[in-house]
XYZ file of C-alpha atoms in Angstrom:
349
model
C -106.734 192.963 -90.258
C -106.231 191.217 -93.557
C -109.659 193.294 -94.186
C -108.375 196.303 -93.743
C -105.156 195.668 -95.808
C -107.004 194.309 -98.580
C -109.328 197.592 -98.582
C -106.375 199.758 -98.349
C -104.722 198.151 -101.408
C -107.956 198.487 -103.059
C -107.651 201.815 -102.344
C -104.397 202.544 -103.649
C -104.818 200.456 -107.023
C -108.073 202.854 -107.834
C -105.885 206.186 -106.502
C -105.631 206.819 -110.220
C -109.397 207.976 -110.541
C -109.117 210.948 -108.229
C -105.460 212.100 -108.822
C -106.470 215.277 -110.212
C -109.996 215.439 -107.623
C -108.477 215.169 -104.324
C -105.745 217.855 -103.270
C -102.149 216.566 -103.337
C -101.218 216.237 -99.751
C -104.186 213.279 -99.404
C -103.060 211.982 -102.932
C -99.733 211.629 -101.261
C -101.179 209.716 -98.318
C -103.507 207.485 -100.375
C -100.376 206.664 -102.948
C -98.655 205.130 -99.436
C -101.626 202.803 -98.912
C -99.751 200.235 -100.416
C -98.566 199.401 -97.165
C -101.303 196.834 -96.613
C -99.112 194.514 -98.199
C -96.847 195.094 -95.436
C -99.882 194.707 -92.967
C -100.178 190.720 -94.762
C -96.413 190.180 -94.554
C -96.046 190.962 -91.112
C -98.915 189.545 -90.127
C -98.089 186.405 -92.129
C -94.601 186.145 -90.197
C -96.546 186.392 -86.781
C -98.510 183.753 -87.790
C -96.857 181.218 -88.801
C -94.072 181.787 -86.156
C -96.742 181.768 -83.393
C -98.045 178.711 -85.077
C -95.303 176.524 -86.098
C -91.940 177.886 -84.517
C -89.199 175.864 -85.767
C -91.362 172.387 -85.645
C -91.320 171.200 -89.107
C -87.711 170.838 -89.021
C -88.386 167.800 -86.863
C -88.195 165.204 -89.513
C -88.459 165.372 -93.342
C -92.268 164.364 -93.052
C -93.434 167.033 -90.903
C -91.441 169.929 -93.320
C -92.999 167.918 -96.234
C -96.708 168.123 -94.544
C -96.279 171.912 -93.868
C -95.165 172.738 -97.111
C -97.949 170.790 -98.549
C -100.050 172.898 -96.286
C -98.660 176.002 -97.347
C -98.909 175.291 -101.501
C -102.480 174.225 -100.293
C -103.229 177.673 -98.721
C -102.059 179.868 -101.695
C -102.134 178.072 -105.334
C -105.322 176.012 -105.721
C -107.306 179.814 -105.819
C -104.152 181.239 -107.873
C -103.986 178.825 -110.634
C -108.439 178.528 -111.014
C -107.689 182.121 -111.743
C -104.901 182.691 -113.792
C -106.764 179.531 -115.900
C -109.520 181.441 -116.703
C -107.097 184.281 -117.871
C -105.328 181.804 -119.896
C -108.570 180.475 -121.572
C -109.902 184.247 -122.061
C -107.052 184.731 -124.884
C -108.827 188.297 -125.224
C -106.856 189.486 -122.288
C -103.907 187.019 -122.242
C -103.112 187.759 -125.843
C -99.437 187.566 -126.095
C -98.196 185.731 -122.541
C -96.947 183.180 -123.546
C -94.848 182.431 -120.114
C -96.936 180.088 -118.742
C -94.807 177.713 -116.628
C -92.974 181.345 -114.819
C -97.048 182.440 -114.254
C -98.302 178.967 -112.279
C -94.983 178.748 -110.724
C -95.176 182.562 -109.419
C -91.565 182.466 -110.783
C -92.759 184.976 -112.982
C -92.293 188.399 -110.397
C -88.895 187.608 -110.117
C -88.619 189.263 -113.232
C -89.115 192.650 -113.832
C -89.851 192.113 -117.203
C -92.801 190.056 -116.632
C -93.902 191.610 -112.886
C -96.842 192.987 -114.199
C -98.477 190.366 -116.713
C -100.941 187.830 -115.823
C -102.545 188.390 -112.070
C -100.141 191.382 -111.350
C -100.875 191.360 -107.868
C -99.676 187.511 -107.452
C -96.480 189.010 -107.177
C -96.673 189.386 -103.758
C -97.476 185.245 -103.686
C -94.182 184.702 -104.363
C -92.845 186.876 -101.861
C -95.218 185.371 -99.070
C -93.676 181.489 -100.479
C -90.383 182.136 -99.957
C -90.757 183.244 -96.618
C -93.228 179.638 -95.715
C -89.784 177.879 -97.445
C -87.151 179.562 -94.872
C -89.973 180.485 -92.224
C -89.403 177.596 -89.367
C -85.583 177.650 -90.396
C -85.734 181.526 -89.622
C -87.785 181.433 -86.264
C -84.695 178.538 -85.586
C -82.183 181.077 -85.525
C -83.974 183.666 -84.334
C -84.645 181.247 -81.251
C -80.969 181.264 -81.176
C -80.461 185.004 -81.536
C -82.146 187.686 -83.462
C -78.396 188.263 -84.590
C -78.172 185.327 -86.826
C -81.787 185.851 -88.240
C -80.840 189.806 -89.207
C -77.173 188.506 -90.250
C -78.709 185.261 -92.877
C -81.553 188.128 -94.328
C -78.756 190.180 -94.777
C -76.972 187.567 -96.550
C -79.885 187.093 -98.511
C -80.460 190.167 -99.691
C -76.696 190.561 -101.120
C -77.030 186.886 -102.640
C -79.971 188.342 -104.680
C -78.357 191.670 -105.361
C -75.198 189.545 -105.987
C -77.086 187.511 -108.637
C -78.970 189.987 -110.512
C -75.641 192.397 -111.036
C -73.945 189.359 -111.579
C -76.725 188.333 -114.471
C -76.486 191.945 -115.862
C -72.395 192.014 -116.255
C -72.563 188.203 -117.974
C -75.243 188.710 -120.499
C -77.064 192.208 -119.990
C -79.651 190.498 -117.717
C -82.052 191.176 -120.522
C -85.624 189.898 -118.545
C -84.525 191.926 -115.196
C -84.111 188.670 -113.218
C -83.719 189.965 -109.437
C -82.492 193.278 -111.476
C -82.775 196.161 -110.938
C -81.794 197.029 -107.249
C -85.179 199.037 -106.912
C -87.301 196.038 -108.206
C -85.612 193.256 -106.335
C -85.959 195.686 -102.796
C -89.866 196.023 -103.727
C -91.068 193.498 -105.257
C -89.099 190.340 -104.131
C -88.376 188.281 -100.580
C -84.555 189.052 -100.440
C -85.802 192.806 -100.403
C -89.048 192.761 -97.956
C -87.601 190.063 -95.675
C -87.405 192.249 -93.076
C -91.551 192.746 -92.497
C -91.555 188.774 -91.980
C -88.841 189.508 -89.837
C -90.922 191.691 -87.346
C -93.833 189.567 -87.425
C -92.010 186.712 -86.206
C -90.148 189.203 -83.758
C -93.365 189.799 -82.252
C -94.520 185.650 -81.594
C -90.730 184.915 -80.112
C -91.824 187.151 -77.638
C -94.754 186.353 -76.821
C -93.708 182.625 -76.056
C -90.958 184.141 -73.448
C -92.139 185.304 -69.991
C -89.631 187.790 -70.360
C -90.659 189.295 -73.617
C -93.849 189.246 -72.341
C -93.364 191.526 -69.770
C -90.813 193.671 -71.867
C -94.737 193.854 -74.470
C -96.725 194.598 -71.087
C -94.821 197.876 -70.442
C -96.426 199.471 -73.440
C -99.111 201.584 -72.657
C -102.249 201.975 -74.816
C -100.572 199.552 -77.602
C -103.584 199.910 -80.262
C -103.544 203.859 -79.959
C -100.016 204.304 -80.120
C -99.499 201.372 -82.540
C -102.132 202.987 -84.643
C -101.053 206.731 -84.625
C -97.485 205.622 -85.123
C -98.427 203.519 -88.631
C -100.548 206.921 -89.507
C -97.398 209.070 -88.961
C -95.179 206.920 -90.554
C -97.434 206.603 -93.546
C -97.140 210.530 -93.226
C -93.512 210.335 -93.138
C -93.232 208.216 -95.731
C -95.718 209.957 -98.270
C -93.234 213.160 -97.548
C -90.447 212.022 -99.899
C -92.881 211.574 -102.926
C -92.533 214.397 -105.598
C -95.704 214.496 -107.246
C -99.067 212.256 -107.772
C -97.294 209.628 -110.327
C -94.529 208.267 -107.398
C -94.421 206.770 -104.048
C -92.421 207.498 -100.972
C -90.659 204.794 -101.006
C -88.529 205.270 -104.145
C -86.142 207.757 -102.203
C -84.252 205.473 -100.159
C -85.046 207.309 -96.984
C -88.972 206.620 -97.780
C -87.689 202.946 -98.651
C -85.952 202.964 -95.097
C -88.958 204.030 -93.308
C -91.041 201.414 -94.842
C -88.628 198.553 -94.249
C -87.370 199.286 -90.572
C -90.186 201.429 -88.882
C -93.140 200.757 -90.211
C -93.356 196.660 -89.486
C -92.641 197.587 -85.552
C -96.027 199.993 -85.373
C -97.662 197.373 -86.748
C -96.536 194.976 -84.583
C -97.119 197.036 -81.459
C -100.440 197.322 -83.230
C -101.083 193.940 -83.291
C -100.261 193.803 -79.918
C -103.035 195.865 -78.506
C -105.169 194.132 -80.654
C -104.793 191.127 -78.432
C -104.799 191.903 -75.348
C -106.879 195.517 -75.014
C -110.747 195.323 -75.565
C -111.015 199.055 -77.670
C -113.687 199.945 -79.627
C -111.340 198.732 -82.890
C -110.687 195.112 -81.492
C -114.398 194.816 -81.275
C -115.420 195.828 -84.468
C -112.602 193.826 -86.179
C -113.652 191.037 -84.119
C -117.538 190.861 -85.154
C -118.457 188.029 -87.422
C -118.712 190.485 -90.650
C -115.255 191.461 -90.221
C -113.892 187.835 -89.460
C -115.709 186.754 -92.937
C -114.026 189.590 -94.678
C -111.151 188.500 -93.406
C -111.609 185.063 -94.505
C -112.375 186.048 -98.187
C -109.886 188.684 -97.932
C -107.106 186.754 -100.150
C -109.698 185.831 -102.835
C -110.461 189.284 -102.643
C -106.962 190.515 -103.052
C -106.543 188.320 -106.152
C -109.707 188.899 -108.068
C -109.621 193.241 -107.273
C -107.142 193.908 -109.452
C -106.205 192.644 -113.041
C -108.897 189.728 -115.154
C -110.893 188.922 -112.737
C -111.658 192.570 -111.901
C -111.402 193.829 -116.064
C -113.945 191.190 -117.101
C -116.484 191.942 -114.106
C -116.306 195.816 -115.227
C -116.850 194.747 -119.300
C -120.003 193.368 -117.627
C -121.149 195.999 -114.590
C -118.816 198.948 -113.596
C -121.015 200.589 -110.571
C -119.842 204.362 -108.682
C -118.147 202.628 -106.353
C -115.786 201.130 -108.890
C -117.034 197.559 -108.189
C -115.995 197.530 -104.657
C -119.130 195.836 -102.697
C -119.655 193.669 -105.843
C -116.173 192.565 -105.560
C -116.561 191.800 -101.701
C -119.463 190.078 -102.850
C -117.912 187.879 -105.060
C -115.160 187.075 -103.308
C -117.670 185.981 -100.153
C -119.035 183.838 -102.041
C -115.337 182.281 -104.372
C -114.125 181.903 -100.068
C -117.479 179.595 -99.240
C -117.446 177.963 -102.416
C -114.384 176.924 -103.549
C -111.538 178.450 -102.183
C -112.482 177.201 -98.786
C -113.674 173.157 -99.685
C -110.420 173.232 -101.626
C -108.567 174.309 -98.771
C -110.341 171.880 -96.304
C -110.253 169.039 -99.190
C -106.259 169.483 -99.396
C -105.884 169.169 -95.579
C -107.738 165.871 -95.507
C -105.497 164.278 -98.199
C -102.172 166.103 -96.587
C -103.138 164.416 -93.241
C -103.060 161.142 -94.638
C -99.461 161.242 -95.380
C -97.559 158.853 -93.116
């Protein structure tokens, strides 16, 4: 599944080469592809709820070991990267914010959301949640209630902060500012998808949810149409070729509340029905795109992907050249990394 997300976010960053090819209606779908990232974020709160649960709030050691984990899983790949974007100072020319860029601090400002590896934005989304993620799956433990009220919570805090920046001193650098960006492009706005995913491993580890999951019938086919319709639903509110769905507020509301439970049921089926689309997503070429997807997702889009096309730009817009490459970035160095950081993080005592 991270695959498929990572394609359809391919997808939707190259929409801009057939805007005036492809009739509107299918522009409108395509420009509401962006919705893989919801595909990771769910799928990232399943994950780690299924996973972990609440269990690195044991001791200090065992949060401290996750964590470690979790830094190991997303920034040695990141900052090799952004390096080599730093180094190229034909293309970093000017960025001068280097300590907001290797920190990922950087997208929670408007100003400087699209600089550097524009798409690591959604890095910093996916970090907050591994902070708060085994405090979250506590309280949802103790009732989805609490979980729904502290997001809530969260998301005022961060509206509270960024209006409260912009009456003080104009909030010049859009720090969690304004409402729009913080809803899209930060945690205390997309919560919610982490939310679901996590929904869906709290019930699977109760008998009782599991039987409330069992009474869905066909859960990849109705999971599947109902992400297809909702995409539909959501494309609906977008005006023309240059906007998304999701910057009417009733798009926005589709995206945030309905969209994460297909998924889930999605995920669901998935699991525990053998369909033609479990198998192929289960065959070993999909599992190794799935593995490179997240070197993939980092190198398809901004200096990784400019200074491959000053090189070769094929028909195809580089897109089996950059599966290729980021095959290969996986095997060679973002997995050893990974593996290399787990040794030393299991040494801790």
């Amino acid at each position: 599944m991270r695959a498929i997300a990572a394609i359809m976010v391919f997808v939707y960053h190259n929409r801009k080469y057939w805007r005036y090819d492809l009739p509107f209606e299918v522009m409108r779908f395509i420009s509401e592809w962006h919705i893989g990232v919801t595909v990771f974020f769910v799928l990232s709160g399943f994950l780690l709820a299924y996973r972990y649960e609440e269990k690195p709030l044991d001791s200090k050691k065992s949060y401290l070991k996750y964590i470690l984990l979790r830094i190991a899983r997303i920034f040695p790949l990141y900052w090799i990267l952004l390096s080599f974007y730093f180094i190229d100072t034909s293309y970093s020319k000017g960025v001068d914010t280097y300590f907001l860029q290797y920190s990922l601090f950087y997208s929670l400002f408007e100003r400087y959301s699209v600089s550097g590896i524009v798409q690591a934005w959604s890095l910093t989304v996916e970090f907050f949640f591994y902070i708060l993620a085994p405090f979250l799956f506590l309280l949802l433990k103790k009732s989805w209630k609490y979980c729904i009220l502290f997001l809530i919570g969260l998301f005022l805090l961060g509206w509270g902060i960024g209006v409260g920046l912009k009456e003080f001193n104009g909030n010049p650098k859009g720090f969690l500012y304004p409402l729009q960006f913080m809803i899209g492009s930060t945690f205390f706005g997309r919560s919610l998808e982490f939310f679901f995913g996590m929904l869906l491993a709290y019930l699977m580890k109760k008998e009782k949810g599991i039987q409330f999951l069992n009474k869905i019938k066909k859960p990849t086919l109705w999971g599947g149409v109902s992400i297809l319709i909702l995409i539909f639903a959501i494309r609906f509110f977008a005006r023309n070729n240059f906007v998304h769905g999701v910057e009417r507020w009733e798009g926005r509301l589709i995206h945030e509340l309905f969209l994460p439970l297909g998924i889930i049921i999605f995920f669901w089926g998935l699991m525990t029905e053998k369909t033609w689309v479990s198998k192929i997503l289960s065959t070993k070429f999909f599992i190794l795109l799935g593995n490179a997807s997240f070197a993939f997702y980092l190198i398809h889009l901004s200096y990784f992907n400019m200074k491959l096309k000053s090189y070769v730009y094929l028909p195809d817009k580089n897109f089996v050249l950059l599966w290729i490459c980021s095959i290969v970035i996986y095997l060679f160095i973002e997995k050893p990394l990974y593996e290399g950081c787990r040794k030393l993080i299991a040494k801790i005592s």
